[in-house]
Amino acid sequence: MPLNAVIEARGLSKVFHTTVRRPGLGGALRSLVSPERVAKVAVRDVDFRVGRGELVALLGPNGAGKSTTIKMLTGILTPTSGEALVAGVVPHRDRERNAHNIGAVFGQRTQLWWDLPARESFAILRDIYGVPEDRYRERIDEYDELLELSEFWDTRVRHLSLGQRVRCDLAASLLHDPPVVFLDEPTIGMDVVVKEQVRRFLRHQVEERERTVLLTTHDMTEVARLAERVVLINHGRIVLDGPLQEIRRRFGGTWQ
Ligand SMILES: Nc1ncnc2c1ncn2[C@@H]1O[C@H](COP(=O)(O)OP(=O)(O)OP(=O)(O)O)[C@@H](O)[C@H]1O
Ligand SMILES: [Mg+2]
């Protein structure tokens, strides 16, 4: 366990309440009159800590609770119970301070303005976060060098390919130099060459910039290349927290 935890989840739980729709016309009418409410426990009593400069992979099958956990840690969702603490801030309570401390990428959804070229979104984010012009230029140059963005950053985001768009999202999430970064499927839709480029980029961010990174992925090659520590979650519960070798030992052939 890291001593100086930058990301901390303490007994974190999230229950979603939804209404189920019964089948058929009669069912639909009955659902309208007396909706059947069901509770879904997406995350259950999750505890873990990530130390400064650590890169940890949050793994698990579809529906395990990875994105829900990340949404609570980024302040998008309020936990049903338990507490999240990120760089000393309770994310959902102090969203503004939290926004300055963290960068976040949700691979499945862009944070950029759909109708603007990516570079214009970067400029808007620069103004929102009050990044000084010289720093902004330095960072843009660095991210362009590492992620090769300039060949498409003048194209509207809606016309970018998935892999291009996520690379722009990655750069955008780091423009304000946050110490903590949450990446939910950051290499989704990327070909193997670009995936490797993004991994190098992330390693650079951790090793040279001392950022703390929590990421999710379904790509075990990525985990092997990037993360020393893995938190495995299933049905909302943590089933393992330890070095990658331990997963390999416990789950053998089913994990690469
Ligand atoms: N807003 C919501 N309302 C109701 N149920 C939800 C909501 N968001 C997530 N869930 C449910 O919570 C569970 C966990 O979902 P979550 O998105 O955290 O999984 P995940 O581990 O990120 O999966 P994936 O690998 O497919 O991205 C799922 O059963 C999902 O259906
Ligand atoms: Mg998810």
XYZ file of N, CA and C and ligand atoms in Angstrom:
800
model
N 0.836 -1.221 0.000
C 0.000 0.000 0.000
C 0.862 1.259 0.000
N 0.599 2.174 -0.908
C 1.390 3.398 -0.930
C 1.128 4.249 0.312
N 2.187 4.899 0.784
C 2.026 5.716 1.986
C 1.292 7.011 1.683
N 1.778 7.725 0.636
C 1.135 8.993 0.290
C 0.065 8.775 -0.757
N -1.124 8.417 -0.292
C -2.187 8.128 -1.248
C -2.672 9.426 -1.883
N -2.714 9.442 -3.201
C -3.243 10.592 -3.935
C -4.694 10.311 -4.313
N -4.957 9.040 -4.605
C -6.336 8.614 -4.879
C -6.714 7.628 -3.778
N -7.846 7.872 -3.171
C -8.257 6.976 -2.096
C -9.758 6.689 -2.186
N -10.093 5.411 -2.196
C -11.504 4.996 -2.141
C -11.697 4.268 -0.831
N -12.661 4.732 -0.030
C -12.917 4.091 1.268
C -14.352 3.617 1.322
N -14.522 2.326 1.257
C -15.858 1.735 1.336
C -16.826 2.309 0.311
N -16.285 2.575 -0.875
C -17.068 3.254 -1.913
C -18.142 2.318 -2.495
N -19.392 2.798 -2.510
C -20.477 1.992 -3.084
C -21.385 2.877 -3.928
N -21.966 2.273 -4.959
C -22.949 2.990 -5.769
C -24.102 2.068 -6.116
N -25.288 2.507 -5.765
C -26.494 1.746 -6.103
C -27.295 2.577 -7.095
N -27.645 1.981 -8.220
C -28.499 2.649 -9.206
C -29.925 2.133 -9.051
N -30.881 3.048 -9.111
C -32.285 2.633 -9.064
C -32.881 2.826 -10.439
N -33.417 1.773 -10.986
C -34.036 1.889 -12.311
C -35.428 1.271 -12.268
N -36.225 1.596 -13.271
C -37.529 0.937 -13.361
C -37.461 -0.077 -14.492
N -38.021 -1.243 -14.242
C -38.016 -2.262 -15.303
C -39.310 -2.182 -16.107
N -39.187 -2.408 -17.383
C -40.343 -2.363 -18.267
C -40.788 -3.798 -18.512
N -42.022 -4.077 -18.171
C -42.518 -5.439 -18.372
C -42.829 -5.642 -19.861
N -42.715 -6.889 -20.333
C -42.907 -7.131 -21.770
C -44.379 -7.002 -22.205
N -44.591 -6.715 -23.476
C -45.945 -6.661 -24.064
C -46.683 -5.381 -23.732
N -47.853 -5.204 -24.402
C -48.637 -3.983 -24.217
C -49.206 -3.913 -22.802
N -49.750 -5.061 -22.350
C -50.293 -5.114 -20.989
C -49.218 -4.779 -19.975
N -48.052 -5.364 -20.206
C -46.921 -5.125 -19.304
C -46.550 -3.662 -19.279
N -46.538 -3.049 -20.483
C -46.174 -1.627 -20.584
C -47.170 -0.780 -19.788
N -48.454 -1.125 -19.899
C -49.483 -0.366 -19.173
C -49.332 -0.545 -17.664
N -49.089 -1.808 -17.275
C -48.900 -2.057 -15.838
C -47.679 -1.306 -15.321
N -46.603 -1.272 -16.138
C -45.382 -0.572 -15.726
C -45.648 0.916 -15.545
N -46.602 1.409 -16.369
C -46.932 2.828 -16.311
C -47.685 3.145 -15.017
N -48.615 2.241 -14.678
C -49.445 2.455 -13.495
C -48.661 2.167 -12.214
N -47.984 1.018 -12.195
C -47.206 0.694 -10.983
C -45.800 0.249 -11.405
N -44.919 1.233 -11.617
C -43.572 0.900 -12.078
C -42.827 0.045 -11.050
N -42.131 -0.954 -11.566
C -41.374 -1.830 -10.672
C -39.950 -1.294 -10.573
N -39.586 -0.884 -9.360
C -38.260 -0.309 -9.168
C -37.274 -1.402 -8.758
N -36.119 -1.393 -9.390
C -35.094 -2.345 -8.966
C -33.812 -1.587 -8.626
N -33.109 -2.126 -7.652
C -31.837 -1.519 -7.248
C -30.697 -2.362 -7.808
N -29.738 -1.680 -8.390
C -28.578 -2.395 -8.942
C -27.334 -1.887 -8.212
N -26.676 -2.803 -7.511
C -25.447 -2.401 -6.817
C -24.300 -2.499 -7.822
N -23.844 -1.353 -8.307
C -22.807 -1.352 -9.349
C -21.413 -1.433 -8.737
N -21.251 -0.788 -7.586
C -19.959 -0.809 -6.881
C -20.249 -1.056 -5.411
N -19.497 -1.989 -4.836
C -19.825 -2.462 -3.493
C -18.596 -2.400 -2.586
N -18.605 -1.456 -1.686
C -17.585 -1.418 -0.633
C -16.147 -1.520 -1.161
N -15.834 -0.652 -2.085
C -14.515 -0.693 -2.727
C -13.500 0.152 -1.947
N -12.371 -0.480 -1.632
C -11.285 0.199 -0.913
C -9.997 0.043 -1.691
N -9.365 1.135 -2.045
C -7.992 1.043 -2.555
C -7.350 2.416 -2.512
N -6.014 2.424 -2.604
C -5.287 3.684 -2.573
C -4.240 3.648 -3.669
N -4.033 4.794 -4.283
C -2.997 4.895 -5.311
C -2.043 6.005 -4.888
N -0.749 5.674 -4.887
C 0.253 6.644 -4.429
C 0.734 7.549 -5.548
N 1.378 8.641 -5.179
C 1.890 9.613 -6.148
C 2.862 8.946 -7.122
N 2.664 9.212 -8.390
C 3.565 8.676 -9.409
C 3.319 7.208 -9.727
N 2.216 6.663 -9.231
C 1.891 5.268 -9.527
C 0.953 5.198 -10.727
N 1.064 4.134 -11.503
C 0.083 3.891 -12.564
C -0.589 2.564 -12.250
N -1.867 2.609 -12.000
C -2.608 1.409 -11.610
C -3.687 1.133 -12.650
N -3.832 -0.140 -13.016
C -4.883 -0.519 -13.967
C -6.056 -1.122 -13.204
N -7.236 -0.604 -13.491
C -8.470 -1.137 -12.921
C -9.066 -2.060 -13.982
N -9.114 -3.343 -13.657
C -9.534 -4.332 -14.654
C -10.803 -5.044 -14.211
N -11.475 -5.617 -15.187
C -12.657 -6.418 -14.867
C -13.530 -6.559 -16.097
N -14.430 -7.545 -16.087
C -15.289 -7.770 -17.256
C -16.308 -6.642 -17.457
N -17.018 -6.666 -18.564
C -18.070 -5.679 -18.839
C -19.050 -5.661 -17.675
N -19.406 -4.449 -17.266
C -20.406 -4.312 -16.204
C -19.862 -4.529 -14.802
N -18.534 -4.656 -14.664
C -17.940 -4.957 -13.350
C -18.038 -3.779 -12.384
N -18.105 -2.560 -12.925
C -18.168 -1.380 -12.045
C -16.973 -0.448 -12.194
N -16.172 -0.652 -13.229
C -14.961 0.167 -13.420
C -15.314 1.630 -13.709
N -16.169 1.836 -14.712
C -16.509 3.223 -15.081
C -17.243 3.918 -13.938
N -18.107 3.180 -13.247
C -18.839 3.775 -12.118
C -17.852 4.226 -11.039
N -16.848 3.401 -10.774
C -15.829 3.770 -9.781
C -15.110 5.041 -10.238
N -14.706 5.076 -11.504
C -13.980 6.256 -12.018
C -14.883 7.491 -11.981
N -16.164 7.311 -12.272
C -17.077 8.469 -12.237
C -17.216 9.007 -10.817
N -17.160 8.141 -9.826
C -17.222 8.633 -8.439
C -15.921 9.339 -8.068
N -14.804 8.811 -8.565
C -13.512 9.429 -8.238
C -13.301 10.757 -8.965
N -14.006 10.946 -10.087
C -13.875 12.214 -10.810
C -14.962 13.219 -10.394
N -15.891 12.776 -9.557
C -16.920 13.697 -9.063
C -18.156 13.769 -9.946
N -18.207 12.964 -11.000
C -19.378 12.962 -11.893
C -20.562 12.318 -11.177
N -20.281 11.274 -10.414
C -21.323 10.596 -9.645
C -21.066 10.764 -8.149
N -22.133 10.869 -7.394
C -22.033 10.922 -5.933
C -22.151 9.498 -5.400
N -21.217 9.077 -4.554
C -21.316 7.714 -4.013
C -22.581 7.547 -3.172
N -23.150 6.354 -3.200
C -24.290 6.057 -2.331
C -23.799 5.969 -0.893
N -22.637 5.370 -0.715
C -21.992 5.388 0.605
C -20.489 5.280 0.413
N -19.763 5.539 1.489
C -18.305 5.526 1.406
C -17.780 6.875 0.961
N -16.480 6.945 0.815
C -15.864 8.234 0.516
C -14.762 8.119 -0.529
N -14.690 9.123 -1.390
C -13.582 9.217 -2.340
C -12.771 10.441 -1.945
N -11.455 10.327 -2.038
C -10.583 11.457 -1.743
C -9.501 11.489 -2.812
N -9.433 12.587 -3.553
C -8.468 12.690 -4.648
C -7.671 13.977 -4.466
N -6.374 13.827 -4.286
C -5.484 14.966 -4.015
C -6.065 15.839 -2.888
N -6.584 15.185 -1.873
C -7.080 15.889 -0.695
C -8.477 16.484 -0.835
N -9.127 16.225 -1.968
C -10.442 16.824 -2.222
C -11.489 15.718 -2.342
N -12.671 15.963 -1.793
C -13.787 15.035 -2.014
C -14.420 15.443 -3.347
N -14.224 14.635 -4.385
C -14.526 15.100 -5.751
C -15.935 15.651 -5.975
N -16.980 14.947 -5.515
C -18.331 15.427 -5.855
C -18.726 16.646 -5.031
N -17.995 16.895 -3.924
C -18.353 18.021 -3.067
C -17.687 19.318 -3.505
N -16.464 19.195 -4.045
C -15.715 20.391 -4.409
C -15.259 20.234 -5.856
N -16.211 20.327 -6.746
C -15.944 19.967 -8.136
C -14.968 20.905 -8.807
N -14.994 22.173 -8.407
C -14.106 23.132 -9.065
C -12.637 22.876 -8.713
N -12.360 22.718 -7.413
C -10.977 22.425 -7.011
C -10.531 21.103 -7.606
N -11.458 20.144 -7.590
C -11.152 18.832 -8.138
C -10.794 18.920 -9.626
N -11.518 19.753 -10.353
C -11.271 19.878 -11.797
C -9.855 20.379 -12.080
N -9.306 21.190 -11.203
C -7.939 21.659 -11.412
C -6.911 20.575 -11.091
N -7.287 19.652 -10.224
C -6.342 18.607 -9.816
C -6.319 17.408 -10.745
N -7.411 17.217 -11.475
C -7.491 15.976 -12.256
C -7.648 16.219 -13.756
N -7.212 15.229 -14.515
C -7.519 15.160 -15.940
C -8.316 13.876 -16.117
N -9.266 13.865 -17.038
C -10.048 12.645 -17.221
C -10.345 12.427 -18.696
N -10.229 11.170 -19.098
C -10.609 10.798 -20.463
C -11.548 9.608 -20.377
N -12.706 9.751 -20.999
C -13.622 8.625 -21.135
C -13.593 8.264 -22.615
N -12.882 7.172 -22.926
C -12.660 6.801 -24.320
C -13.935 6.707 -25.131
N -15.021 6.309 -24.454
C -16.274 6.109 -25.190
C -17.016 7.416 -25.464
N -16.597 8.490 -24.797
C -17.304 9.775 -24.981
C -16.296 10.901 -24.986
N -16.418 11.793 -25.961
C -15.437 12.879 -25.991
C -15.814 14.008 -25.042
N -14.794 14.711 -24.571
C -15.014 15.891 -23.730
C -14.802 17.148 -24.563
N -14.518 16.927 -25.855
C -14.218 18.068 -26.727
C -15.504 18.576 -27.372
N -15.443 19.784 -27.910
C -16.604 20.337 -28.602
C -16.699 19.690 -29.983
N -17.771 19.017 -30.202
C -18.007 18.178 -31.364
C -17.860 18.941 -32.686
N -18.336 20.206 -32.712
C -18.361 20.949 -33.972
C -17.131 21.818 -34.189
N -16.209 21.788 -33.268
C -15.006 22.611 -33.417
C -13.804 21.739 -33.737
N -12.822 22.321 -34.421
C -11.560 21.596 -34.566
C -10.943 21.394 -33.176
N -10.214 20.290 -33.018
C -9.663 19.977 -31.691
C -8.821 21.134 -31.155
N -8.074 21.790 -32.056
C -7.178 22.854 -31.585
C -7.960 24.015 -30.964
N -9.162 24.247 -31.467
C -9.982 25.319 -30.858
C -10.496 24.893 -29.487
N -10.800 23.620 -29.346
C -11.186 23.120 -28.017
C -10.030 23.295 -27.041
N -8.814 23.030 -27.500
C -7.647 23.198 -26.621
C -7.567 24.652 -26.143
N -7.800 25.576 -27.065
C -7.693 27.002 -26.715
C -8.773 27.402 -25.702
N -9.972 26.805 -25.856
C -11.041 27.104 -24.893
C -10.651 26.573 -23.510
N -10.106 25.356 -23.488
C -9.697 24.768 -22.205
C -8.570 25.582 -21.572
N -7.662 26.079 -22.418
C -6.587 26.951 -21.917
C -7.184 28.151 -21.162
N -8.216 28.760 -21.756
C -8.843 29.927 -21.124
C -9.618 29.541 -19.860
N -10.328 28.412 -19.932
C -11.095 27.977 -18.760
C -10.165 27.747 -17.564
N -9.050 27.096 -17.830
C -8.133 26.755 -16.729
C -7.084 27.838 -16.459
N -7.087 28.888 -17.267
C -6.131 29.972 -17.063
C -4.684 29.541 -17.226
N -4.422 28.741 -18.259
C -3.047 28.291 -18.510
C -2.287 29.426 -19.216
N -1.135 29.855 -18.686
C -0.377 30.917 -19.359
C 0.041 30.499 -20.774
N 0.080 31.480 -21.692
C 0.299 31.207 -23.107
C 1.594 30.403 -23.369
N 2.694 30.795 -22.687
C 3.962 30.090 -22.951
C 3.872 28.618 -22.516
N 3.249 28.395 -21.355
C 3.074 27.014 -20.895
C 2.199 26.228 -21.861
N 1.148 26.876 -22.310
C 0.215 26.241 -23.237
C 0.956 25.782 -24.496
N 1.771 26.700 -25.050
C 2.512 26.354 -26.268
C 3.471 25.193 -26.040
N 4.161 25.256 -24.904
C 5.101 24.173 -24.558
C 4.390 22.827 -24.527
N 3.255 22.822 -23.834
C 2.526 21.552 -23.663
C 1.966 21.054 -24.993
N 1.383 21.985 -25.753
C 0.831 21.597 -27.050
C 1.930 20.986 -27.922
N 3.100 21.623 -27.914
C 4.213 21.102 -28.718
C 4.622 19.711 -28.237
N 4.687 19.564 -26.921
C 5.090 18.273 -26.366
C 4.073 17.180 -26.727
N 2.785 17.482 -26.561
C 1.773 16.463 -26.832
C 1.700 16.155 -28.331
N 1.941 17.189 -29.144
C 1.945 16.955 -30.589
C 3.109 16.038 -30.972
N 4.262 16.282 -30.348
C 5.430 15.467 -30.669
C 5.185 14.010 -30.277
N 4.553 13.809 -29.117
C 4.366 12.445 -28.625
C 3.152 11.743 -29.230
N 2.133 12.506 -29.607
C 0.892 11.877 -30.081
C 0.575 12.188 -31.550
N 1.440 13.008 -32.174
C 1.260 13.385 -33.595
C -0.152 13.868 -33.885
N -0.476 14.991 -33.282
C -1.835 15.512 -33.395
C -2.012 16.516 -34.530
N -0.906 17.167 -34.918
C -1.056 18.325 -35.809
C -1.611 17.959 -37.183
N -1.455 16.697 -37.574
C -1.981 16.326 -38.898
C -3.516 16.327 -38.924
N -4.146 16.304 -37.760
C -5.622 16.311 -37.796
C -6.271 17.281 -36.809
N -5.474 18.064 -36.077
C -6.122 18.884 -35.049
C -6.894 20.090 -35.582
N -6.780 20.347 -36.889
C -7.610 21.410 -37.463
C -8.908 20.878 -38.065
N -9.117 19.581 -37.941
C -10.358 18.959 -38.422
C -11.390 19.002 -37.299
N -12.650 19.211 -37.675
C -13.699 19.176 -36.652
C -13.702 17.831 -35.939
N -13.931 17.874 -34.642
C -13.875 16.655 -33.839
C -14.832 15.593 -34.381
N -16.012 16.025 -34.861
C -16.994 15.037 -35.335
C -16.491 14.248 -36.554
N -15.483 14.799 -37.242
C -14.969 14.095 -38.415
C -13.704 13.289 -38.134
N -13.260 13.287 -36.911
C -12.050 12.515 -36.582
C -12.382 11.032 -36.437
N -11.391 10.198 -36.703
C -11.582 8.770 -36.426
C -11.530 8.595 -34.911
N -12.001 7.444 -34.430
C -12.042 7.220 -32.983
C -10.656 7.362 -32.360
N -9.672 6.717 -32.982
C -8.311 6.759 -32.428
C -7.749 8.178 -32.419
N -8.010 8.957 -33.466
C -7.539 10.351 -33.532
C -8.217 11.175 -32.439
N -9.521 10.959 -32.295
C -10.288 11.734 -31.327
C -9.822 11.461 -29.896
N -9.550 10.207 -29.575
C -9.119 9.893 -28.212
C -7.729 10.486 -27.942
N -6.866 10.525 -28.981
C -5.548 11.160 -28.787
C -5.724 12.643 -28.460
N -6.671 13.294 -29.136
C -6.956 14.713 -28.826
C -7.518 14.847 -27.417
N -8.383 13.914 -27.029
C -8.945 13.942 -25.674
C -7.845 13.807 -24.621
N -6.872 12.929 -24.915
C -5.762 12.735 -23.973
C -4.991 14.042 -23.776
N -4.653 14.684 -24.902
C -3.914 15.950 -24.819
C -4.741 16.993 -24.067
N -6.024 17.062 -24.375
C -6.900 18.057 -23.745
C -6.953 17.856 -22.234
N -6.949 16.597 -21.804
C -7.088 16.316 -20.370
C -5.852 16.735 -19.581
N -4.736 16.956 -20.290
C -3.484 17.273 -19.589
C -3.038 18.718 -19.766
N -3.827 19.509 -20.479
C -3.410 20.890 -20.781
C -3.200 21.725 -19.525
N -3.968 21.452 -18.479
C -3.832 22.249 -17.254
C -2.884 21.600 -16.258
N -2.101 20.610 -16.730
C -1.036 19.995 -15.940
C -1.528 19.381 -14.630
N -2.574 18.553 -14.681
C -3.122 17.993 -13.434
C -2.210 16.901 -12.865
N -2.084 16.820 -11.543
C -1.252 15.760 -10.958
C -1.896 14.370 -11.030
N -3.226 14.327 -11.174
C -3.935 13.034 -11.171
C -4.702 12.872 -12.482
N -4.607 11.673 -13.063
C -5.278 11.451 -14.343
C -6.085 10.153 -14.299
N -7.347 10.252 -14.721
C -8.223 9.081 -14.813
C -8.493 8.800 -16.291
N -8.234 7.579 -16.688
C -8.402 7.245 -18.106
C -9.264 5.998 -18.219
N -10.485 6.173 -18.718
C -11.385 5.045 -18.868
C -11.334 4.583 -20.325
N -10.636 3.509 -20.561
C -10.411 2.954 -21.901
C -9.753 3.969 -22.842
N -8.531 4.400 -22.494
C -7.879 5.439 -23.289
C -7.331 4.972 -24.635
N -7.282 3.677 -24.885
C -6.744 3.247 -26.184
C -7.815 2.566 -27.030
N -9.069 2.845 -26.682
C -10.174 2.261 -27.443
C -10.078 2.727 -28.909
N -10.271 1.788 -29.819
C -10.306 2.138 -31.239
C -8.963 2.444 -31.869
N -7.870 2.199 -31.154
C -6.568 2.540 -31.734
C -5.908 1.316 -32.344
N -5.173 1.560 -33.433
C -4.436 0.444 -34.015
C -3.195 0.174 -33.161
N -2.517 -0.926 -33.423
C -1.423 -1.339 -32.533
C -0.287 -0.320 -32.464
N -0.014 0.347 -33.586
C 1.083 1.323 -33.609
C 0.734 2.514 -32.713
N -0.489 3.011 -32.864
C -0.908 4.169 -32.075
C -1.049 3.785 -30.591
N -1.527 2.579 -30.347
C -1.613 2.110 -28.957
C -0.247 2.192 -28.293
N 0.762 1.735 -28.999
C 2.112 1.741 -28.441
C 2.585 3.183 -28.213
N 2.222 4.054 -29.151
C 2.561 5.481 -29.016
C 1.904 6.070 -27.748
N 0.656 5.720 -27.532
C -0.066 6.230 -26.359
C 0.533 5.660 -25.065
N 0.919 4.403 -25.101
C 1.550 3.815 -23.907
C 2.846 4.534 -23.570
N 3.641 4.830 -24.621
C 4.899 5.574 -24.376
C 4.580 6.935 -23.776
N 3.542 7.548 -24.308
C 3.108 8.858 -23.824
C 2.726 8.780 -22.334
N 1.965 7.750 -21.991
C 1.521 7.624 -20.601
C 2.687 7.325 -19.668
N 3.596 6.466 -20.133
C 4.781 6.188 -19.303
C 5.566 7.466 -19.058
N 5.694 8.278 -20.101
C 6.398 9.549 -20.001
C 5.704 10.461 -18.980
N 4.386 10.479 -19.021
C 3.624 11.324 -18.097
C 3.829 10.897 -16.647
N 3.963 9.603 -16.438
C 4.145 9.099 -15.073
C 5.597 9.287 -14.623
N 6.536 8.907 -15.492
C 7.945 8.929 -15.084
C 8.532 10.340 -15.055
N 8.221 11.141 -16.067
C 8.833 12.475 -16.146
C 8.007 13.540 -15.434
N 6.691 13.369 -15.410
C 5.844 14.409 -14.825
C 5.289 14.004 -13.466
N 5.623 12.784 -13.057
C 5.173 12.270 -11.747
C 3.669 12.325 -11.566
N 2.956 12.084 -12.658
C 1.504 12.071 -12.511
C 1.063 10.735 -11.938
N -0.079 10.752 -11.292
C -0.676 9.536 -10.761
C -1.786 9.149 -11.725
N -1.757 7.910 -12.196
C -2.721 7.522 -13.237
C -3.510 6.286 -12.809
N -4.824 6.378 -12.952
C -5.684 5.203 -12.794
C -6.375 4.998 -14.126
N -6.161 3.825 -14.738
C -6.776 3.602 -16.045
C -7.517 2.285 -16.099
N -8.480 2.211 -16.998
C -9.158 0.937 -17.242
C -8.866 0.525 -18.671
N -8.837 -0.753 -18.881
C -8.626 -1.265 -20.235
C -9.086 -2.716 -20.287
N -9.335 -3.181 -21.505
C -9.626 -4.609 -21.681
C -8.450 -5.283 -22.370
N -7.386 -4.500 -22.590
C -6.250 -4.997 -23.352
C -5.142 -5.443 -22.398
N -4.950 -6.745 -22.285
C -3.982 -7.253 -21.316
C -2.538 -6.958 -21.722
N -2.295 -6.795 -23.023
C -0.941 -6.428 -23.462
C -0.613 -5.059 -22.886
N -1.633 -4.208 -22.917
C -1.454 -2.866 -22.403
C -1.110 -2.883 -20.915
N -1.817 -3.722 -20.194
C -1.583 -3.825 -18.754
C -0.150 -4.290 -18.515
N 0.254 -5.306 -19.288
C 1.602 -5.844 -19.108
C 2.668 -4.788 -19.411
N 2.410 -3.923 -20.384
C 3.402 -2.913 -20.769
C 3.418 -1.722 -19.827
N 2.262 -1.466 -19.199
C 2.127 -0.190 -18.492
C 2.106 -0.286 -16.982
N 1.302 -1.202 -16.488
C 0.980 -1.145 -15.057
C 1.774 -2.170 -14.267
N 2.267 -1.746 -13.123
C 2.899 -2.710 -12.238
C 1.865 -3.291 -11.291
N 0.866 -2.473 -11.025
C -0.159 -2.922 -10.078
C -1.526 -2.941 -10.739
N -2.310 -3.913 -10.336
C -3.621 -4.107 -10.929
C -4.664 -4.232 -9.833
N -5.800 -3.571 -10.019
C -6.935 -3.782 -9.125
C -7.998 -4.462 -9.975
N -8.372 -5.659 -9.556
C -9.335 -6.438 -10.340
C -10.690 -6.359 -9.654
N -11.701 -5.997 -10.437
C -13.035 -5.798 -9.866
C -14.023 -6.692 -10.623
N -14.927 -7.289 -9.885
C -15.933 -8.158 -10.507
C -17.228 -8.024 -9.718
N -18.348 -7.865 -10.418
C -19.643 -7.635 -9.754
C -19.535 -6.542 -8.700
N -18.778 -5.493 -8.994
C -18.687 -4.347 -8.102
C -17.755 -4.491 -6.920
N -17.157 -5.659 -6.769
C -16.257 -5.865 -5.617
C -14.820 -6.042 -6.080
N -13.896 -5.609 -5.246
C -12.492 -5.862 -5.566
C -12.180 -7.312 -5.231
N -11.638 -8.020 -6.218
C -11.301 -9.415 -5.959
C -9.788 -9.611 -5.870
N -9.034 -8.619 -6.304
C -7.585 -8.728 -6.201
C -6.967 -7.338 -6.330
N -5.963 -7.078 -5.535
C -5.224 -5.820 -5.644
C -3.760 -6.180 -5.437
N -3.007 -6.151 -6.510
C -1.608 -6.544 -6.360
C -0.871 -6.473 -7.664
N 0.360 -7.002 -7.660
C 1.146 -6.956 -8.888
C 0.535 -7.841 -9.983
N 0.827 -7.464 -11.211
C 0.287 -8.191 -12.359
C 0.613 -9.692 -12.298
N 1.805 -10.001 -11.814
C 2.212 -11.414 -11.739
C 1.232 -12.230 -10.904
N 0.641 -11.561 -9.915
C -0.282 -12.277 -9.044
C -1.537 -12.692 -9.813
N -2.002 -11.800 -10.689
C -3.168 -12.140 -11.521
C -2.817 -13.324 -12.405
N -1.624 -13.230 -12.992
C -1.196 -14.322 -13.873
C -1.158 -15.635 -13.110
N -0.628 -15.576 -11.884
C -0.494 -16.789 -11.079
C -1.873 -17.332 -10.707
N -2.775 -16.400 -10.320
C -4.096 -16.839 -9.853
C -5.004 -17.292 -10.987
N -4.918 -16.582 -12.131
C -5.880 -16.866 -13.198
C -5.260 -17.591 -14.386
N -3.949 -17.773 -14.333
C -3.223 -18.570 -15.320
C -3.555 -18.235 -16.748
N -3.919 -19.265 -17.511
C -4.071 -19.152 -18.955
C -5.173 -18.225 -19.417
N -6.144 -17.931 -18.567
C -7.236 -17.074 -19.015
C -6.786 -15.621 -19.123
N -5.660 -15.293 -18.501
C -5.096 -13.961 -18.642
C -3.771 -14.120 -19.345
N -3.527 -13.288 -20.315
C -2.344 -13.388 -21.154
C -1.056 -13.393 -20.328
N -26.670 5.245 -14.862
C -26.890 3.953 -14.608
N -28.117 3.511 -14.260
C -28.351 2.215 -14.001
N -27.410 1.258 -14.029
C -26.158 1.627 -14.372
C -25.833 2.991 -14.683
N -24.513 3.061 -14.977
C -24.042 1.802 -14.856
N -25.014 0.948 -14.496
C -24.859 -0.501 -14.238
O -23.823 -0.661 -13.300
C -23.009 -1.787 -13.624
C -21.555 -1.336 -13.751
O -21.423 -0.536 -14.913
P -20.038 0.119 -15.333
O -20.300 1.013 -16.480
O -19.379 0.691 -14.141
O -19.192 -1.177 -15.811
P -17.744 -1.274 -16.452
O -16.905 -2.139 -15.547
O -17.220 0.073 -16.762
O -18.021 -2.096 -17.801
P -17.392 -1.962 -19.278
O -16.152 -2.805 -19.267
O -18.443 -2.566 -20.148
O -17.145 -0.523 -19.565
C -23.592 -2.372 -14.889
O -24.406 -3.461 -14.537
C -24.418 -1.262 -15.485
O -25.516 -1.748 -16.196
Mg -16.784 1.076 -18.528
